[in-house]
Coordinates of C-alpha atoms in Angstrom, one line a residue:
X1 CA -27.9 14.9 50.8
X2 CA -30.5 16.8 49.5
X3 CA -27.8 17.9 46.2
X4 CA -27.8 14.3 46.0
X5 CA -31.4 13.5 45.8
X6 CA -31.9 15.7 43.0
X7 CA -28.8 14.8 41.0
X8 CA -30.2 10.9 41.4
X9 CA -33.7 12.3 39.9
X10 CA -32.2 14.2 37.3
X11 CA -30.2 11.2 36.4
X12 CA -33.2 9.0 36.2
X13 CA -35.6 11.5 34.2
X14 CA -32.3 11.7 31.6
X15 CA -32.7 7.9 31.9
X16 CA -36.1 7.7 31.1
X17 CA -36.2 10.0 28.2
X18 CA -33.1 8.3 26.9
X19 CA -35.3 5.2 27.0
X20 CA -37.7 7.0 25.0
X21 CA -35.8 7.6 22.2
X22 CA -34.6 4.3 22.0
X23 CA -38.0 2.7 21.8
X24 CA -39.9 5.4 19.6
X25 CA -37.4 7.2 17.5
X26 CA -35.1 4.7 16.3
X27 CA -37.0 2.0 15.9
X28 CA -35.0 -1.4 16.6
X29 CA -36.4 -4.5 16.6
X30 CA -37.2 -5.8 20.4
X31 CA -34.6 -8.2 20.8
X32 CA -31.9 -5.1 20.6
X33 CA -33.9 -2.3 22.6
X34 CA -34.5 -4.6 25.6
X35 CA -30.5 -5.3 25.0
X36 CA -30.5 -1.5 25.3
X37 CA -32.7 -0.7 27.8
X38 CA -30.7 -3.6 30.2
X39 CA -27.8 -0.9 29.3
X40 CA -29.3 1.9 30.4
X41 CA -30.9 0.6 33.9
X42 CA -27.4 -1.3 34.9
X43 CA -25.3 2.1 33.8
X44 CA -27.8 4.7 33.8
X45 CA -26.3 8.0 31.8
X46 CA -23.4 6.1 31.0
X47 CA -25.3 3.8 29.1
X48 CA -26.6 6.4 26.6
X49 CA -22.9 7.3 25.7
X50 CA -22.4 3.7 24.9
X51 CA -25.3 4.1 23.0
X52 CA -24.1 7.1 20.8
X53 CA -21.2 5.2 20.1
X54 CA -22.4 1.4 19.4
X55 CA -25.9 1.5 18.8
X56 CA -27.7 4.6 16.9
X57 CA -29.4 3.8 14.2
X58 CA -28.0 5.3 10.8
X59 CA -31.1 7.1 8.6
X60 CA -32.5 4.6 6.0
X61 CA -31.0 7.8 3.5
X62 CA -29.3 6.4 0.8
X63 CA -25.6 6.4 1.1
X64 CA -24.9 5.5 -2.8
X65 CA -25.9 7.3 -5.7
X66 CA -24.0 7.3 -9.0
X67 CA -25.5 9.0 -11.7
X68 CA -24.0 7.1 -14.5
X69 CA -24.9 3.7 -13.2
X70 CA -27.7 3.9 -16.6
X71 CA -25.1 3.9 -18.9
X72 CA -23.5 0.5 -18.1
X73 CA -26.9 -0.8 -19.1
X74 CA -27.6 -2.7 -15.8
X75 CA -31.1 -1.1 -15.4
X76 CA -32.1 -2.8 -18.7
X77 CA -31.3 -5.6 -17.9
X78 CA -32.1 -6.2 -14.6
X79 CA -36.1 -4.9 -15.6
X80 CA -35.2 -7.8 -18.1
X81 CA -34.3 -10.4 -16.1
X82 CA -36.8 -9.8 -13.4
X83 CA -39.7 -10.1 -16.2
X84 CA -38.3 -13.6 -17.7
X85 CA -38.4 -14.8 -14.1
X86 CA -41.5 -13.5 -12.7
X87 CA -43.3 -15.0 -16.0
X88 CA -40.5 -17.9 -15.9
X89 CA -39.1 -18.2 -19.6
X90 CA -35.6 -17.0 -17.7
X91 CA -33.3 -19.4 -20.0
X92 CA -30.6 -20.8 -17.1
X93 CA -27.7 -22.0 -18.6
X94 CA -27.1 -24.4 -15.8
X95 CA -30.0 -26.5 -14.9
X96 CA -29.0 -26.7 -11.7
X97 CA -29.6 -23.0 -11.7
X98 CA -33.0 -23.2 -11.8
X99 CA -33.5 -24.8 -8.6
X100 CA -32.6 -21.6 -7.2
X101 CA -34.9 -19.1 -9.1
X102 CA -36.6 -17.6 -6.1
X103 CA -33.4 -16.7 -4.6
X104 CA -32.0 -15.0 -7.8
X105 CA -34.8 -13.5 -7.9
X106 CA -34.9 -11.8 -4.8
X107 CA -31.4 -10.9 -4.9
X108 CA -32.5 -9.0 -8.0
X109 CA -35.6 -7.3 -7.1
X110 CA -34.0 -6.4 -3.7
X111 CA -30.7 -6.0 -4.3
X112 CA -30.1 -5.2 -8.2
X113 CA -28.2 -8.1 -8.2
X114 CA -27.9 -9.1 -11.9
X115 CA -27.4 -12.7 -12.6
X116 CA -24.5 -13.2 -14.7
X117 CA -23.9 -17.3 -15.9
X118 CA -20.5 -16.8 -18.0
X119 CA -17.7 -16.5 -15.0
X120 CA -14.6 -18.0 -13.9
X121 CA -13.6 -18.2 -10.5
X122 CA -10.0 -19.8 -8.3
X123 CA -10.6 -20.2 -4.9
X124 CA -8.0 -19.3 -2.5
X125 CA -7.9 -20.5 1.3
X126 CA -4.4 -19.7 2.2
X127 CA -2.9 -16.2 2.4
X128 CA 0.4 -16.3 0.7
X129 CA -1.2 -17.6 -2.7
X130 CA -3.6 -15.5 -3.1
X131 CA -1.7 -12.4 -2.6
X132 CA 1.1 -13.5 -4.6
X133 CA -1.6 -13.9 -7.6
X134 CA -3.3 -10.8 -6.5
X135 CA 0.1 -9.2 -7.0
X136 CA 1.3 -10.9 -10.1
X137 CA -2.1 -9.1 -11.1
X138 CA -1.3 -5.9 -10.6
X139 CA 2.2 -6.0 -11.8
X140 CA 0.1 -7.1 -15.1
X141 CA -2.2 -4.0 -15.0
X142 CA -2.9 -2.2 -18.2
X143 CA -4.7 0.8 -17.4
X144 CA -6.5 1.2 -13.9
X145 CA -6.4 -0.8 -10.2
X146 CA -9.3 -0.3 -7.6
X147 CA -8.4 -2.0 -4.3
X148 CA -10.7 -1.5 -1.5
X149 CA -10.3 -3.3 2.1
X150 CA -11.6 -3.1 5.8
X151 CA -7.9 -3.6 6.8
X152 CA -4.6 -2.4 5.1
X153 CA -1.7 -3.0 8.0
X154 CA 1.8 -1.2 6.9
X155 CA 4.0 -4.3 7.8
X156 CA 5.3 -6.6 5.4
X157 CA 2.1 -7.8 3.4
X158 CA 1.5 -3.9 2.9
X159 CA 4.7 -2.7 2.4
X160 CA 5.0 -5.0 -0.3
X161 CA 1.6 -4.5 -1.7
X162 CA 1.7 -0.9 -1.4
X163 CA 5.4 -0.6 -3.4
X164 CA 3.4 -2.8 -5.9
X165 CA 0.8 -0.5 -6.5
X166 CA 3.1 2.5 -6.4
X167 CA 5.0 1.3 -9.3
X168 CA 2.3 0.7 -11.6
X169 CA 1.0 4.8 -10.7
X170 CA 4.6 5.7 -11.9
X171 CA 4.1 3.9 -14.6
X172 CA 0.4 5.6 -15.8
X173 CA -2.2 2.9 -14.1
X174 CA -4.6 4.3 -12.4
X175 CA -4.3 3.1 -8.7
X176 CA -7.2 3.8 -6.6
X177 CA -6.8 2.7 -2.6
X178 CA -10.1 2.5 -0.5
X179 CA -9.7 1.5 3.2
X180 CA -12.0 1.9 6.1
X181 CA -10.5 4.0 8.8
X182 CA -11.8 1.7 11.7
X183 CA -10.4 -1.2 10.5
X184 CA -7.3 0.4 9.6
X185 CA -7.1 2.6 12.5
X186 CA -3.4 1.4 13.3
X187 CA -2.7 2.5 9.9
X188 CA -0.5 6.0 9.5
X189 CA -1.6 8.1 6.1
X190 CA 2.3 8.6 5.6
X191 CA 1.8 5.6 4.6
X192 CA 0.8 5.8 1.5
X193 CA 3.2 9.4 0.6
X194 CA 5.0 7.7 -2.0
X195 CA 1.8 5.9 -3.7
X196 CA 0.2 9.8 -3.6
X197 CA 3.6 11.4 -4.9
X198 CA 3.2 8.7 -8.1
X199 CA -0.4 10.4 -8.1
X200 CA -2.1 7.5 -7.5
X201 CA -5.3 8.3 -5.0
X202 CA -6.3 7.0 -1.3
X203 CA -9.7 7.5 0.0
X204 CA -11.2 6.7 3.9
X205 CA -14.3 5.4 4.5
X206 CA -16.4 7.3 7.0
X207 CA -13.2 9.1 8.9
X208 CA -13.3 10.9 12.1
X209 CA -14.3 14.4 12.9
X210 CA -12.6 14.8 16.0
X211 CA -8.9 14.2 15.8
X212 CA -7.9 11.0 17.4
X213 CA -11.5 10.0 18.0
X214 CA -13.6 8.3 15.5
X215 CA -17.1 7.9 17.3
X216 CA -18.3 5.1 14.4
X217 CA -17.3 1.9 15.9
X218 CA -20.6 0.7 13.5
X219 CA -21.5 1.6 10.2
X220 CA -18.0 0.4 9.5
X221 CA -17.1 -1.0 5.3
X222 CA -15.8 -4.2 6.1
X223 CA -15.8 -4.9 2.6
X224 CA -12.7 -6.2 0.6
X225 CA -12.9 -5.7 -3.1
X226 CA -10.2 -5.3 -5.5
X227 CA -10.6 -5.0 -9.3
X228 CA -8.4 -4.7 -12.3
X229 CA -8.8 -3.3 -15.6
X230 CA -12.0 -3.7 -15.6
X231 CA -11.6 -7.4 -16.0
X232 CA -10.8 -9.5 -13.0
X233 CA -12.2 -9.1 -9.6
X234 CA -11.1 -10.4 -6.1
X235 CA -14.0 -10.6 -3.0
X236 CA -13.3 -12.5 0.3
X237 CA -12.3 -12.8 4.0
X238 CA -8.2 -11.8 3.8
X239 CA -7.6 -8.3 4.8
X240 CA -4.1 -7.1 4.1
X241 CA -1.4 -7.7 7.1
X242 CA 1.3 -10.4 7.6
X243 CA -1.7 -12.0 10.4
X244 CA -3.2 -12.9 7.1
X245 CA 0.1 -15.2 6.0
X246 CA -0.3 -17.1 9.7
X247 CA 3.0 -14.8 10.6
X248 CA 0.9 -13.8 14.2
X249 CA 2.0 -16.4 16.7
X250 CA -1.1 -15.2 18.5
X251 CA -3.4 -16.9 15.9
X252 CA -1.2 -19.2 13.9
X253 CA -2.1 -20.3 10.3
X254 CA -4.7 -18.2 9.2
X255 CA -7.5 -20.2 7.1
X256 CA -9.8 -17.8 5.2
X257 CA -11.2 -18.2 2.1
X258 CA -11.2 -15.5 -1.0
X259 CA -12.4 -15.7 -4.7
X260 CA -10.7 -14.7 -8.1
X261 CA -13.1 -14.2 -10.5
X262 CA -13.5 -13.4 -14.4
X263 CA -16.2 -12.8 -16.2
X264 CA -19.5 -10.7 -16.6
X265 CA -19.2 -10.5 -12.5
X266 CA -16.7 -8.5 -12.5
X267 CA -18.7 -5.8 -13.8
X268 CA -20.6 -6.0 -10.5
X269 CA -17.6 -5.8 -8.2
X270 CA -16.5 -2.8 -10.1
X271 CA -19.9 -1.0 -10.1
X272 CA -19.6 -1.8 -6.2
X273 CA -16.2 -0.3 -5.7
X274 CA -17.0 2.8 -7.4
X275 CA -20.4 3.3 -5.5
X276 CA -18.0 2.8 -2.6
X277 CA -15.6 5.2 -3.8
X278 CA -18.0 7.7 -4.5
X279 CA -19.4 8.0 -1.2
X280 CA -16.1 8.4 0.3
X281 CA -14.6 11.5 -2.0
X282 CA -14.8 14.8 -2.2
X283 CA -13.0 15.5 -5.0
X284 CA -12.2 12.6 -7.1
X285 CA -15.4 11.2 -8.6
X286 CA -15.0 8.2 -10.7
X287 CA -17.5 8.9 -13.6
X288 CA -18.4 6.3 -16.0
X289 CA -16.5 5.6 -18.9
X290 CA -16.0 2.8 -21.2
X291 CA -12.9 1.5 -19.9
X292 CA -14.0 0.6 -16.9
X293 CA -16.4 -1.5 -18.2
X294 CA -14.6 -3.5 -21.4
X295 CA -16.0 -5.5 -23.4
X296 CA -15.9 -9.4 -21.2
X297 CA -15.6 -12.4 -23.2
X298 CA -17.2 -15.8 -21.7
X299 CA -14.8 -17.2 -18.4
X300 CA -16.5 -20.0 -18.4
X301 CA -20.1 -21.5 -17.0
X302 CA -20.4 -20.3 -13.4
X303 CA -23.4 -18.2 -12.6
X304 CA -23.6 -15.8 -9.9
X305 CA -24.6 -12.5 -8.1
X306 CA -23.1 -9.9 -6.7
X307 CA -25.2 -8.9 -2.8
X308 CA -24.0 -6.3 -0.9
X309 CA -26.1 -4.9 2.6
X310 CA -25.8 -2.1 5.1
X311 CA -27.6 -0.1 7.6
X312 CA -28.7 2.2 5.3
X313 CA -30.3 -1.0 3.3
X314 CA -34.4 -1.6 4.2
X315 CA -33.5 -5.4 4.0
X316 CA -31.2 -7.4 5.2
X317 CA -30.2 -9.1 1.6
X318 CA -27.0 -11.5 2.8
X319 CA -28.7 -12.6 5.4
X320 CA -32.1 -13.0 4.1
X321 CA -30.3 -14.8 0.7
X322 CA -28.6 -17.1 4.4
X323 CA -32.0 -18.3 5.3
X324 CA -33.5 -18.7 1.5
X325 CA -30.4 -21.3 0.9
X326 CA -31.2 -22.8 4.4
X327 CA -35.0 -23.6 4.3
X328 CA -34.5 -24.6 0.5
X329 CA -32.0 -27.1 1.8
X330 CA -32.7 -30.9 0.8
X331 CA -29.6 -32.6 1.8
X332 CA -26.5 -30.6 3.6
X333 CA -25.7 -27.0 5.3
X334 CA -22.3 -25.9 5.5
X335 CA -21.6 -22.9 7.2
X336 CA -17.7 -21.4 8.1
X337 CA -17.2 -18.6 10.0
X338 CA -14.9 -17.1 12.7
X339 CA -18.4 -15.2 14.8
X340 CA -21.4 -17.4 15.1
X341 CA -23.8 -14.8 16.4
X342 CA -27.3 -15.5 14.7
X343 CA -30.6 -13.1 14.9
X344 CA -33.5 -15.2 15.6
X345 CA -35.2 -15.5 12.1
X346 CA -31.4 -17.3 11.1
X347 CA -31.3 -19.4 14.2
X348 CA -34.5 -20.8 13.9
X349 CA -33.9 -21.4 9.8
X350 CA -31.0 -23.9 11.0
X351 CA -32.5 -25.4 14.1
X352 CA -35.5 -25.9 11.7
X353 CA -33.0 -27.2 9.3
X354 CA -31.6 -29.9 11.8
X355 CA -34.6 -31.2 13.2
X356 CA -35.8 -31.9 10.3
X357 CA -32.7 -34.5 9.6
X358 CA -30.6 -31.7 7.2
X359 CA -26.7 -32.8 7.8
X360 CA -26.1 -29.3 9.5
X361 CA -22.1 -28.8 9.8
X362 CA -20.8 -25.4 11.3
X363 CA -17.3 -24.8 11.6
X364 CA -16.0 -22.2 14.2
X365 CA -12.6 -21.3 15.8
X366 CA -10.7 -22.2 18.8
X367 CA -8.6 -19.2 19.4
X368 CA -10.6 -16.0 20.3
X369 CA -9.8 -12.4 18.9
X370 CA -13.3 -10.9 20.7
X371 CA -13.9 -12.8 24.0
X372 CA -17.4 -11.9 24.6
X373 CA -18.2 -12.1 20.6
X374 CA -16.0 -16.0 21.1
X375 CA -18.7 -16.9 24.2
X376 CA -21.6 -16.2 22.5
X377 CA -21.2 -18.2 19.8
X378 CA -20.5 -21.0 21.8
X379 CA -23.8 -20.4 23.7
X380 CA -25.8 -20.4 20.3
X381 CA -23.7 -23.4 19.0
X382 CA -25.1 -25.2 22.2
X383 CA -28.8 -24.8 21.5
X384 CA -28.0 -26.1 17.9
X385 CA -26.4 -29.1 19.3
X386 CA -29.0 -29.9 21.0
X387 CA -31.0 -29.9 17.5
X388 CA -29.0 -32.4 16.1
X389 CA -26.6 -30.0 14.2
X390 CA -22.6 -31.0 14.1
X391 CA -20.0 -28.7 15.2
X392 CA -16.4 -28.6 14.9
X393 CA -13.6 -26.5 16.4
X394 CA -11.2 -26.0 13.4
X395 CA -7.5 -26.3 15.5
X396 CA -5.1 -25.7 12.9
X397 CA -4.7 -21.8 13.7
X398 CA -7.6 -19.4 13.2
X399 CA -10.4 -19.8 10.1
X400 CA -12.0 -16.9 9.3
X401 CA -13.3 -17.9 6.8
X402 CA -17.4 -16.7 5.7
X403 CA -18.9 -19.7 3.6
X404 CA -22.5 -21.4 3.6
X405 CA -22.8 -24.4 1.2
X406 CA -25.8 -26.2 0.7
X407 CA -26.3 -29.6 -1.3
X408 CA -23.1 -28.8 -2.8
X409 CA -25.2 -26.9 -5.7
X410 CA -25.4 -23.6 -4.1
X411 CA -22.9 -21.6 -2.3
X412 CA -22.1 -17.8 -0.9
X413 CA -18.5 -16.8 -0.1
X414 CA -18.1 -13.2 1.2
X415 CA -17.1 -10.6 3.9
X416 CA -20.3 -11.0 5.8
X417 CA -20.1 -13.1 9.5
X418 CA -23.0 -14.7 10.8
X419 CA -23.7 -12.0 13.3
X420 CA -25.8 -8.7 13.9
X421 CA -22.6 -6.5 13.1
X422 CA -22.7 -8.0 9.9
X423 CA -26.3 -8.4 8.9
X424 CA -27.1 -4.5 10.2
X425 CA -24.3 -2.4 11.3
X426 CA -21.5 -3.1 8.6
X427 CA -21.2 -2.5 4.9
X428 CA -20.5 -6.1 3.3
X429 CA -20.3 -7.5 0.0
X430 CA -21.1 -11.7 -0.6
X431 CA -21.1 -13.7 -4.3
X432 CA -23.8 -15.9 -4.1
X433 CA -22.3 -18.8 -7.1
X434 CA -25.0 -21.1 -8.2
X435 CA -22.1 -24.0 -9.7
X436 CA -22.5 -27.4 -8.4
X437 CA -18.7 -27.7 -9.7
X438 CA -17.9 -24.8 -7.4
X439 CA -20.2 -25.6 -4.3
X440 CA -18.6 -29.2 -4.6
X441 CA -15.4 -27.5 -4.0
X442 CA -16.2 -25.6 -1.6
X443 CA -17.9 -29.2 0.4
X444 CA -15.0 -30.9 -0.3
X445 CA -12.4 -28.1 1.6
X446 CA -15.2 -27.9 4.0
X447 CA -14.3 -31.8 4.9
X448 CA -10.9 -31.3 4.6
X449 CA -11.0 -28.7 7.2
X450 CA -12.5 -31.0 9.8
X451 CA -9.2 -33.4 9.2
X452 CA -7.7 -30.2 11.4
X453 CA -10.7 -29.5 13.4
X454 CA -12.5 -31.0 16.8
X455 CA -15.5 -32.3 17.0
X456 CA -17.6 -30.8 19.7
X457 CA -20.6 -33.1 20.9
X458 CA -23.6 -32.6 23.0
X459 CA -22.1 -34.3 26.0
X460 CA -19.4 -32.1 25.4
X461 CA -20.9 -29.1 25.7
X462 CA -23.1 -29.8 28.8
X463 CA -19.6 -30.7 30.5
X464 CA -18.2 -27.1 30.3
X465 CA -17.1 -25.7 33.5
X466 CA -19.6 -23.2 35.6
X467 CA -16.9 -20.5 34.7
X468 CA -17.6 -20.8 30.8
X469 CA -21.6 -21.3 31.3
X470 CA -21.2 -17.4 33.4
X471 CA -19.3 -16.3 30.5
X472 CA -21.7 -17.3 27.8
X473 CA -24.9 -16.1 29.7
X474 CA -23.0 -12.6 30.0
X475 CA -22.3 -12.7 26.1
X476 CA -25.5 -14.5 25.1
X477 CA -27.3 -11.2 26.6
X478 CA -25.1 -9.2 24.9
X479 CA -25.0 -11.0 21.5
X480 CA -28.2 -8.7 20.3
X481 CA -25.7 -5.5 20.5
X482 CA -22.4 -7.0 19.8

């Protein structure tokens, strides 16, 4: 008894200092340390190792350097553009542009995010058509492919993609494969033997140290960028597996949405990638050079920025660039996305938003793939409900799609969800397109969607049973660490 008396003590002093580091070395905001601290009471000791795992804090070091980034002549003109806005004789080529000059302009103090006005871009929201033209891309390579994504499944999708890119490596093209090894955990290195023997190169994103354990479930790239000569860029929700063609009965037809685009943006996606790529080597640094960066005629009118975030980011630049668009709202918010998990600052922004009368429309599945992440979004959907704010439970098979339209002037299409992972833990990559012609678009598919899609009302909601209200006060206490 006595044995166990002082193992009980020694548990609750580890406990305590445990607690201790939590609050005064890393330094979360309150919402997540109480989250952690409930951890640590309910499964004291244990807690901490689900700690280590989920919830340490990565050093605000930074991750990506690339010494030749001065050469593109970014810097220049980013110090450029910042000036003409600050003293506001920035020329927009789109008036509707200028509506939105404080957001560009934090995106570019904050983010580097250079404002480019001379792009193209095709929107895909189903699977097979964009990667057949994201193959009939490649197959038209002339000199390099970089192809990064949180996902890469070796099924049918990537067997074909992967024979795809191995044929263009025979034939000279520099292929370059980026994947994050959480994400593509499932995902043997065999696979990609013959793309290596055509000496094309594959690179993993924070990999394990310990075989067979990989104790980064965060900090994980869930970016998906691909880039081709230098010239057109893809960014988006699909990851690469036949789930992504609606072949999973589990999920059905799988509604995302992904962007083709052309233009000066490009150069952004690419400048992304190999920041990216950079990190992840150790022997195959991609110096700059001028064929990665050709010479870009005029795509067309569309302006737009390039935002990526991180942990190892002091701001949170999607989500912040979220809440601008929001509280600069005057008609409409449009917001798709598979996890509804808001931080605070965002939820009040849309509550805000539809109290004040803003058509508010969110979009979230029916089918879960995360059931505690699937109840508490519908326990923050409720208390936005009650605002005023519309909801609707697309039925057609699982969207996953990550959109916020607003007005139909403005819009953001990415690989960020609207939750914590995404804001602080992951590495994500969003296009923020200011293109009423573009945001219309996106409106309209946004309607078209709720043709497939149930709305969920008030009375609705308060009808759930007592067995659904348990399960989203367990999640809702967990959303700040999920």
């Amino acid at each position: 008894m006595d044995v166990y008396s002082i193992l009980i003590s020694l548990l609750f002093i580890l406990n305590f200092f445990f607690a201790i580091i939590i609050i005064f070395l890393e330094q979360k905001d309150a919402t997540s340390t109480w989250a952690w601290l409930m951890v640590l009471f309910f499964i004291p000791f244990l807690g901490f190792i689900l700690y280590l795992i989920f919830g340490q804090n990565m050093s605000r070091k930074r991750l990506f350097d690339w010494e030749d980034i001065k050469k593109i002549g970014i810097e220049g003109l980013i110090q450029e553009q910042i000036t003409s806005l600050r003293e506001q004789r920035f020329h927009f080529s789109d008036p509707d542009s200028r509506d939105y000059r404080d957001l560009i302009y934090m995106h570019l103090v904050n983010n580097d995010a250079l404002l480019t006005e001379n792009n193209k871009v095709d929107i895909f929201t189903d699977g097979k058509e964009k990667f057949d033209q994201l193959i009939k891309d490649i197959e038209n390579a002339t000199d390099h492919i970089h192809l990064q994504y949180y996902i890469i499944r070796h099924d049918h999708l990537g067997a074909r993609l992967l024979s795809a890119l191995t044929k263009k490596a025979r034939e000279g093209i520099r292929v370059r494969v980026l994947y994050d090894e959480m994400g593509s955990r499932k995902l043997s290195k065999n696979a990609f033997s013959s793309l290596k023997k055509a000496s094309g190169e594959v690179e993993i994103f924070f990999p394990r140290r310990i075989p067979f354990i990989n104790l980064r479930l965060n900090y994980r790239n869930h970016r998906k960028i691909v880039v081709i000569d230098g010239k057109t860029g893809y960014l988006g929700g699909f990851n690469v597996g036949d789930e992504y063609l609606g072949l999973n009965p589990r999920f059905g037809y799988w509604r995302d949405t992904h962007l083709r685009m052309s233009g000066q943006v490009v150069k952004a996606l690419q400048t992304r990638f190999i920041l990216d790529w950079n990190q992840a080597t150790h022997h195959h640094y991609i110096h700059y050079e001028d064929r990665l960066f050709p010479a870009l005629e005029a795509a067309g009118d569309m302006a737009a920025q390039i935002v990526s975030s991180g942990p190892d980011s002091e701001w949170e630049q999607i989500k912040n660039g979220y809440i601008k668009m929001i509280t600069g709202a005057k008609d409409s918010i449009y917001i798709q996305t598979p996890y509804f998990i808001p931080d605070q600052s965002l939820m009040d922004a849309l509550r805000i938003a539809a109290l004040s009368g803003k058509d508010v429309r969110i979009m979230i599945p029916d089918k879960p793939d995360h059931p505690f992440v699937y109840w508490a979004t519908y326990s923050h959907i409720g208390e936005l409900l009650k605002a005023g704010a519309n909801v609707y439970i697309y039925k057609n098979g699982f969207i996953h799609a990550k959109t916020i339209v607003v007005d139909g002037k403005v819009c953001s299409v990415g690989t960020a969800n609207i939750d914590v992972r995404s804001f602080r833990l992951n590495f994500e990559v969003n296009a923020f397109l200011y293109h009423r012609p573009t945001a219309e678009r996106m409106a309209l598919t946004f309607q078209n969607d709720m043709e497939y899609s149930r709305e969920m009302t008030l009375d609705d909601y308060r009808k759930r049973s007592l067995w659904i209200r348990f399960k989203e006060s367990i999640s809702h206490l967990l959303s700040p660490i999920l």
